[in-house]
Coordinates of C-alpha atoms and ligand atoms in Angstrom, one line a residue:
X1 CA -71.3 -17.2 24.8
X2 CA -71.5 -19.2 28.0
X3 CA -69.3 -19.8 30.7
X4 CA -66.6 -22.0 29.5
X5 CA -65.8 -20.2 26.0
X6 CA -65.7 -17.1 27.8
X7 CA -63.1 -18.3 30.2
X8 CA -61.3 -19.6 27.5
X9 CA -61.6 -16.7 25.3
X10 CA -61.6 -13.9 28.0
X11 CA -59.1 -10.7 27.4
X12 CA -58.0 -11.8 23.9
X13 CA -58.3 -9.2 21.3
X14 CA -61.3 -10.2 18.8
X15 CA -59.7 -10.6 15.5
X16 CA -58.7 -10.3 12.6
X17 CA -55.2 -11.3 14.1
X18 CA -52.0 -10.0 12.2
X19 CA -49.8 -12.5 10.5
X20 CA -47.4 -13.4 12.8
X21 CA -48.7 -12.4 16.1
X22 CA -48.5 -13.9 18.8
X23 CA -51.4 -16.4 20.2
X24 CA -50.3 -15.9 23.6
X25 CA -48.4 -12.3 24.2
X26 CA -47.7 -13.5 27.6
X27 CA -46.4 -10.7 30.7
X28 CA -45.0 -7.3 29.9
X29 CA -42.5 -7.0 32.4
X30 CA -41.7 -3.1 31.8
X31 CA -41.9 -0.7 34.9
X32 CA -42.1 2.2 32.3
X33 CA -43.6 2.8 28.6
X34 CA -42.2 5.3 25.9
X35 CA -43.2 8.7 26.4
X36 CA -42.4 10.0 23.2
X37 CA -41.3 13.7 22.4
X38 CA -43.2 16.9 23.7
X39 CA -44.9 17.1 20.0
X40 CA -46.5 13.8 19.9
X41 CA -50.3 13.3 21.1
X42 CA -51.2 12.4 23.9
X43 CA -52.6 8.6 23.3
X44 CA -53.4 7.7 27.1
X45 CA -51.1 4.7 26.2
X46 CA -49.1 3.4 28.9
X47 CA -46.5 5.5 30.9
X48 CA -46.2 3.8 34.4
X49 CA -46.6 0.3 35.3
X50 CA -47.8 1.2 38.5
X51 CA -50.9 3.2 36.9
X52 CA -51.7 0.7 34.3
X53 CA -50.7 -2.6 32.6
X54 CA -51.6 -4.2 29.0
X55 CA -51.8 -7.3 30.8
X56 CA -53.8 -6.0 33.6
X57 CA -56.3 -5.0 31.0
X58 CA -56.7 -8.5 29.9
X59 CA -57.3 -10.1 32.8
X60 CA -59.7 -7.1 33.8
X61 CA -61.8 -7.3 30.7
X62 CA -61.8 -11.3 30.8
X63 CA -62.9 -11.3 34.5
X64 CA -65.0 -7.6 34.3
X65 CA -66.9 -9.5 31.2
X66 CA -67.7 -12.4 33.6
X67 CA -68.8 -10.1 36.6
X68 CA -70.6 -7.7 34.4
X69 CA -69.5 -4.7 35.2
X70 CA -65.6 -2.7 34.9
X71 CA -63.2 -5.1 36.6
X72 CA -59.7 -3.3 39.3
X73 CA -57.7 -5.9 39.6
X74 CA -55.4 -5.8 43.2
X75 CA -52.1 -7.3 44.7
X76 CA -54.4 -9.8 46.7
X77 CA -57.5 -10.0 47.6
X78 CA -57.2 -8.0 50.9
X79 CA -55.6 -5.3 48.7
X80 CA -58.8 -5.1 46.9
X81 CA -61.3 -5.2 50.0
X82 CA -59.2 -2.6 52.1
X83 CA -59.3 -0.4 48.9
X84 CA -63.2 -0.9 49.0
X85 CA -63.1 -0.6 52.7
X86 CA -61.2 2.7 52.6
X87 CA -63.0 4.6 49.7
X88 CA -66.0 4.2 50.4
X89 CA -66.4 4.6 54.1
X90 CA -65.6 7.9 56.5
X91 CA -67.1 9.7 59.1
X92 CA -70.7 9.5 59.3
X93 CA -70.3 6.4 56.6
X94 CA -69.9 3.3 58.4
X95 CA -69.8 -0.1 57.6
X96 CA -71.6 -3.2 58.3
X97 CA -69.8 -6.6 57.7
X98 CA -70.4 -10.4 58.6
X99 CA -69.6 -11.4 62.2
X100 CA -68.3 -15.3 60.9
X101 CA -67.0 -13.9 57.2
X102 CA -62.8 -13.5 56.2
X103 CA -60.9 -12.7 59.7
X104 CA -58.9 -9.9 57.9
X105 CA -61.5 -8.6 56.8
X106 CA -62.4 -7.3 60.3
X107 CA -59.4 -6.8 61.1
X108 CA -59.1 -4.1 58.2
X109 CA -62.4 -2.8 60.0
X110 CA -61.3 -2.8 63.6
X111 CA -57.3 -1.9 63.7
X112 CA -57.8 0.7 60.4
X113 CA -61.0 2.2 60.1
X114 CA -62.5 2.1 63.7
X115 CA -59.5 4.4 65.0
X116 CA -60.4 6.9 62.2
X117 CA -64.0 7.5 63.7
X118 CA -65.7 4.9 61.3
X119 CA -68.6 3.3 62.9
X120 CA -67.8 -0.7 62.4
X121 CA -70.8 -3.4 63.1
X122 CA -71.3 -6.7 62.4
X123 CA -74.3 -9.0 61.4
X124 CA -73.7 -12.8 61.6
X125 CA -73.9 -14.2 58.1
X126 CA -77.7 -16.1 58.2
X127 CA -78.8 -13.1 60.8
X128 CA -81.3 -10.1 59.9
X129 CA -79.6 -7.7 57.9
X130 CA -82.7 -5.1 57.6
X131 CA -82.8 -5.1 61.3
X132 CA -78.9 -4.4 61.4
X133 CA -79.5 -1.4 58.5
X134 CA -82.4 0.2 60.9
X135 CA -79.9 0.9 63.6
X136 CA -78.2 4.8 63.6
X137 CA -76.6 6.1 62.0
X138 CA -77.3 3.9 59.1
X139 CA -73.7 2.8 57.4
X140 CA -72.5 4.0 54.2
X141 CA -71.0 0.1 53.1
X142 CA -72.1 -3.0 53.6
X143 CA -70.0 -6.0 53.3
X144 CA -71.3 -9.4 52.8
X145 CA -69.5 -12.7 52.6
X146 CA -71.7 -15.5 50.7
X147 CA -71.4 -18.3 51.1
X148 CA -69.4 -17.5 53.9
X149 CA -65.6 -18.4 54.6
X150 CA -65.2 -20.8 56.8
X151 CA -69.3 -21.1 57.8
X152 CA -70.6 -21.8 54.0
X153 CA -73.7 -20.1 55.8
X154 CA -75.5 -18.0 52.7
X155 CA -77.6 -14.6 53.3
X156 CA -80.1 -12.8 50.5
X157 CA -78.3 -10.7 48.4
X158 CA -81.3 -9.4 46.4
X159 CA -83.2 -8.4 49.7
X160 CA -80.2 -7.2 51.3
X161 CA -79.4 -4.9 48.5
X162 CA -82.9 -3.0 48.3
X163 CA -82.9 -2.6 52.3
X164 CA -79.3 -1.4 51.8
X165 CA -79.9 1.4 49.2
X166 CA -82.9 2.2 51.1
X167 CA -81.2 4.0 53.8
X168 CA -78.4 5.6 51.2
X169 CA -75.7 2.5 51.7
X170 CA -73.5 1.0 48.7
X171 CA -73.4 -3.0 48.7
X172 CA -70.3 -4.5 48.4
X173 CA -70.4 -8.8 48.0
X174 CA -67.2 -10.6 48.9
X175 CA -67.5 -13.6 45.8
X176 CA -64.4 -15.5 47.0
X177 CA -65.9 -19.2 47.5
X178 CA -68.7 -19.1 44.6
X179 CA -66.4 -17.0 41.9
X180 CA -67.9 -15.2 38.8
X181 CA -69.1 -18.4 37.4
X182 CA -71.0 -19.7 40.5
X183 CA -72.7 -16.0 41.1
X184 CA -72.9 -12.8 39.7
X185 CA -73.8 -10.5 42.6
X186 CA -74.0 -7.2 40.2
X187 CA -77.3 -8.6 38.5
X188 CA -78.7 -9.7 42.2
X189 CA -78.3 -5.8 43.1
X190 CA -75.3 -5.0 44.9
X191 CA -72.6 -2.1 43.7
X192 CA -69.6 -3.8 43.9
X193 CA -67.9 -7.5 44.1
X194 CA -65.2 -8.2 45.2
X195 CA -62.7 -11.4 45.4
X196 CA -60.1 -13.3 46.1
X197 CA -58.5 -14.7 43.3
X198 CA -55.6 -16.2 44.7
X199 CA -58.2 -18.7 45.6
X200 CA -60.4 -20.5 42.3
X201 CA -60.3 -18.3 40.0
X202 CA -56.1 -18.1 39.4
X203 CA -56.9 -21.9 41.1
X204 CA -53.2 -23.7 40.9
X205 CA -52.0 -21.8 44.8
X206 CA -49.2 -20.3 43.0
X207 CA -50.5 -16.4 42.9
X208 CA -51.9 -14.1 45.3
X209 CA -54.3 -11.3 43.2
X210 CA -57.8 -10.2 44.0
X211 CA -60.2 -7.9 41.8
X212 CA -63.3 -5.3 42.8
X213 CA -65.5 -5.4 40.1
X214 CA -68.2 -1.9 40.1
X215 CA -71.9 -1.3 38.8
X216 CA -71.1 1.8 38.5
X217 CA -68.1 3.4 36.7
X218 CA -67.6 5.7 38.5
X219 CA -66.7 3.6 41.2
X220 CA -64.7 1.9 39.3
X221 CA -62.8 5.1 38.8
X222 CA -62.7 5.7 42.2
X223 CA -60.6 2.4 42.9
X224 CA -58.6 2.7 39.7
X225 CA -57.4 5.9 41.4
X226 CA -57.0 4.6 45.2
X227 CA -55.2 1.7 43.4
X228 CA -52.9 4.3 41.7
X229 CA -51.7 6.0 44.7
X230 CA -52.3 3.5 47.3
X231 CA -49.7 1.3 45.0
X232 CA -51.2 -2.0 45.8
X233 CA -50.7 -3.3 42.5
X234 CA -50.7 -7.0 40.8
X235 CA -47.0 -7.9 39.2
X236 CA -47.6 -8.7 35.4
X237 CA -46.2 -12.1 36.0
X238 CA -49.1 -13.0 38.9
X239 CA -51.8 -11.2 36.5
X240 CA -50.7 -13.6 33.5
X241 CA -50.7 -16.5 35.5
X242 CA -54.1 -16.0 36.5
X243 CA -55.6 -15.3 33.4
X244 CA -54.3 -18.6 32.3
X245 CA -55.9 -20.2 35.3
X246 CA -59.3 -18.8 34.2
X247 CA -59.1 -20.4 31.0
X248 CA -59.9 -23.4 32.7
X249 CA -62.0 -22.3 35.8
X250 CA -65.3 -23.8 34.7
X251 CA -63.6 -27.2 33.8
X252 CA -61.9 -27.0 37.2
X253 CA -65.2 -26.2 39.4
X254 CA -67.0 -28.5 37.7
X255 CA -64.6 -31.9 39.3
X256 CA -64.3 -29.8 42.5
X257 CA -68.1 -29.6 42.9
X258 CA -68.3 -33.2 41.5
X259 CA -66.0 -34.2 44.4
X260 CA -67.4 -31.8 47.1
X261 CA -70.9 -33.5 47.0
X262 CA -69.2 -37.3 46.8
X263 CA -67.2 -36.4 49.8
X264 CA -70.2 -34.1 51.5
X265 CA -72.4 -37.1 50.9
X266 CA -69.3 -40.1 52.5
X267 CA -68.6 -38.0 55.4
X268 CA -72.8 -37.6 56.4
X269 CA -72.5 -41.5 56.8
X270 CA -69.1 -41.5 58.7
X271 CA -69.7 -42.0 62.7
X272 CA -66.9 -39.6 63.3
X273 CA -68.2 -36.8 61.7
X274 CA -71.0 -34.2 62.6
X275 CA -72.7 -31.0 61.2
X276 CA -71.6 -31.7 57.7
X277 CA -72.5 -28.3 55.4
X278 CA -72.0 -27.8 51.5
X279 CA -74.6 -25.6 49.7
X280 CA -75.1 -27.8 47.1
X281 CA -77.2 -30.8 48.9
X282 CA -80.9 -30.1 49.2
X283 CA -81.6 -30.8 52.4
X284 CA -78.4 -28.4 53.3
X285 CA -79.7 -25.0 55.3
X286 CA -78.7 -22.8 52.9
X287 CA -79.8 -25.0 49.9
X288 CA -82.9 -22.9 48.5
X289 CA -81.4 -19.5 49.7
X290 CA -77.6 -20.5 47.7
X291 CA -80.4 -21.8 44.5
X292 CA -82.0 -19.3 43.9
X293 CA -78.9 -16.5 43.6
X294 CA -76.2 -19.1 42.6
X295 CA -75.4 -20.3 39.4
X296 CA -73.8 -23.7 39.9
X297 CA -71.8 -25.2 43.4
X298 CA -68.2 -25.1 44.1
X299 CA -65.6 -27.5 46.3
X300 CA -65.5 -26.0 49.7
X301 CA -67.0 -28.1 52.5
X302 CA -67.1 -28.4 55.9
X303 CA -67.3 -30.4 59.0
X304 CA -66.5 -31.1 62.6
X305 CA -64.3 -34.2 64.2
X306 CA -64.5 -33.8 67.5
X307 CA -61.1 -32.9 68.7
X308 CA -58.4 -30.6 68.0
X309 CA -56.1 -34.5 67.7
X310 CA -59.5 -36.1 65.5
X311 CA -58.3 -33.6 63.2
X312 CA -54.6 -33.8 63.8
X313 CA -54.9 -38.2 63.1
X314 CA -57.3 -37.3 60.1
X315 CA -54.8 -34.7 58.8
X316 CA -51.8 -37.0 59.3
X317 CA -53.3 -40.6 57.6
X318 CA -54.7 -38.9 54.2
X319 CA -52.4 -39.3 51.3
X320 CA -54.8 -37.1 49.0
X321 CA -55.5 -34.3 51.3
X322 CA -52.7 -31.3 52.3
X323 CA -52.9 -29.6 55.5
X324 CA -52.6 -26.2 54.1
X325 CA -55.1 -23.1 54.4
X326 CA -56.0 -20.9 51.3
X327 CA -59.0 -23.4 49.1
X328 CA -59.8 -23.6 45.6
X329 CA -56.7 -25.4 44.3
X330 CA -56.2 -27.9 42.1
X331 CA -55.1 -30.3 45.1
X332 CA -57.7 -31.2 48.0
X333 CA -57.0 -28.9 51.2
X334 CA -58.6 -29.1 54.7
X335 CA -57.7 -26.7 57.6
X336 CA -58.8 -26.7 60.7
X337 CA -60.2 -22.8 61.1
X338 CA -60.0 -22.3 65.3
X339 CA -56.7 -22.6 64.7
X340 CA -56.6 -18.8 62.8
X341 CA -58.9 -17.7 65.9
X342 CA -62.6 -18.3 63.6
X343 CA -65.1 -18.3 66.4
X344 CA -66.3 -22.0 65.3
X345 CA -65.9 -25.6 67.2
X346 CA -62.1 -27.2 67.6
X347 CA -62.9 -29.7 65.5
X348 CA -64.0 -28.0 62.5
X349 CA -62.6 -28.8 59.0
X350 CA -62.7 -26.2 56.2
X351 CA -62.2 -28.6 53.3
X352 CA -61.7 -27.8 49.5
X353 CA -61.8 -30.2 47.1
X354 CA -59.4 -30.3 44.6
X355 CA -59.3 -32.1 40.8
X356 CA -58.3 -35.5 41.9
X357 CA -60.6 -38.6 40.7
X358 CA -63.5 -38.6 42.8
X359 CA -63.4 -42.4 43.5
X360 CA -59.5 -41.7 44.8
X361 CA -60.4 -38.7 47.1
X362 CA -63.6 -40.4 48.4
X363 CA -61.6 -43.7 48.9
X364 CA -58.3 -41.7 50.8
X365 CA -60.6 -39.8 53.2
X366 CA -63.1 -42.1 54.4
X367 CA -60.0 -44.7 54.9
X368 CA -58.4 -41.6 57.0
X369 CA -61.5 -41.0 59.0
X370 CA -61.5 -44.7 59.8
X371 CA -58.2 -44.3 61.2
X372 CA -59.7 -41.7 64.0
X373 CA -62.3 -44.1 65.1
X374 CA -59.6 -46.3 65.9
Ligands
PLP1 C1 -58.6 -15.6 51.1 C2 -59.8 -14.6 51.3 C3 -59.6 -13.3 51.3 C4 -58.2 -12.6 51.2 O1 -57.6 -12.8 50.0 P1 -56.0 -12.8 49.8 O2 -55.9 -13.0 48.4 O3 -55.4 -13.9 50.7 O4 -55.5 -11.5 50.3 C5 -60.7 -12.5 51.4 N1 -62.0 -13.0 51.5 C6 -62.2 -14.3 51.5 C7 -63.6 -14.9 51.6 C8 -61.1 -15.2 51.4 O5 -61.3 -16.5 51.4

């Protein structure tokens, strides 16, 4: 099956389907699941919903199907990279992230893991990963970012993989901006993915959730466990919303890519604008790297006006574009990242395109733009 039946599909039983039942079983709300009496077998059904969830598992298996390989899903996506962060580094097991990837990310590094004794580096997105993994003591995790939140810069995940298990480190790939659909970092090599599906994948900004999916059961396991105790769980409510927002994921990223290289191409023209970057165009940096691992383009651009108030006037005269951060919505968003501390330019605009008609998004932001030259 390809992409869109199985987004559609994903997490429903296969049938034969029982007379009556229902097409859409929607949340189970219950905190706790009969036991039954001291006589009955144990069926490893349900008993807590902080342990497990029916409709957890459907999301997990629609999602896990996608990634190819057993899906956790978290609270949010930080929930799901400090649980990766925290079970598979110590001592002795450092890890190695992206200089210019997710802020909290580092943060998670720096304020939690650094004051345990956990050696934390960092390698700039499009910088040389192998010579990062020959320094000692070689880390235990390595976390990439690509394409990269806010940069859109793109690294090798194949190569980075091999020189990664070569000196005994796990992989982990943050998927956030290219989602299951636009890359599968499991069959490039790495050990675990992990995302933010607050962003595309749930895609209507109304739900925080994130998932780690694992190559290897046994990791799987692992974060299954930490999830258990650590208790940073998804509600029921938030994990049926999202799988309802998957159903339509590749219909979604198909407009918002369709509108990312319209606007990508407008704003190349537009006097105001410089140092235009979206994966997708070919003569785009990243271009051949992003081809030849990704499996279709997404709706996150960027750019630079150059001021701090560019940005403010650009902000204030679109009609069609919100001033909100978070990205893979169904309405067009643009943030201006130095304001959340990114080491990048003032004037640089983080923009995800939304579902709206191309012609009226193209149309409201280079009529906004023209407002700044003025
Ligand atoms: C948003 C984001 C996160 C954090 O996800 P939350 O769901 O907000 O906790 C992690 N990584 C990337 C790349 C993100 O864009």
């Amino acid at each position: 099956m390809d992409d869109g039946t199985r987004c559609v599909r994903g997490g429903t039983a296969p049938g034969p389907h029982p007379v009556g039942s229902p097409v859409h079983p929607g949340p189970v709300l219950s905190a706790t699941f009969h036991l039954g009496l001291p006589h009955d077998a144990d069926s490893g059904a349900d008993f807590y919903g902080r342990a497990d969830n029916p409709t957890w598992r459907e999301l997990e298996s629609a999602i896990g199907d996608l990634d190819g390989g057993p899906c956790t899903i978290f609270a949010s996506g930080m929930a799901a990279i400090a649980a990766v962060m925290r079970s598979f580094t110590g001592p002795g097991r450092g890890v190695l992230l992206p200089s210019d990837g997710y802020y909290v990310s580092r943060l998670v590094a720096d304020e939690d893991l650094a004051p345990l004794g956990i050696d934390v580096r960092t390698c700039a997105t499009a910088g040389d990963w192998t010579a990062a993994l020959q320094h000692r003591p070689a880390p235990g995790l390595v976390l990439l970012e690509t394409p990269s939140n806010p940069g859109l810069e793109v690294c090798d995940i194949r190569a980075i993989a091999e020189a990664a298990h070569a000196v005994g480190a796990l992989l982990a790939v943050d998927n956030t901006t290219a989602t299951p659909l636009g890359q599968r970092p499991l069959e490039l090599g790495a050990d675990l993915v992990v995302a933010s599906d607050t962003k595309a994948l749930a895609g209507h900004g109304d739900v925080l959730l994130g998932h780690v999916s694992a190559a290897d059961p046994v990791h799987a396991e692992r974060l299954r466990a930490a999830r258990t105790r650590g208790g940073a769980v998804p509600g029921p409510m938030e994990t049926w919303l999202a799988l309802r927002g998957l159903g339509t994921l590749d219909l979604r990223l198909a407009r918002q890519a369709e509108n990312a290289r319209a606007l990508a191409v407008a704003l190349r023209e537009h006097p105001a604008v410089t140092d235009v970057r979206w994966p997708g165009l070919a003569d785009d940096p990243a271009h051949l790297l992003a081809r030849s691992q990704m499996r279709r383009w997404n709706g996150i651009l960027r750019f630079t006006l150059p001021s701090t108030h560019a940005v403010g006037e650009f902000l204030d005269a679109c009609e069609l574009v919100d001033s909100t951060t978070s990205f893979g919505s169904l309405r067009t968003c643009a943030d201006r990242r130095a304001r959340w501390g990114d080491a990048v330019p003032e004037g640089l605009v983080r923009l995800s395109a939304g579902c709206e008609d191309t012609a009226d998004l193209v149309g409201d932001v280079l009529r906004a733009l023209d407002a700044v030259v003025r």
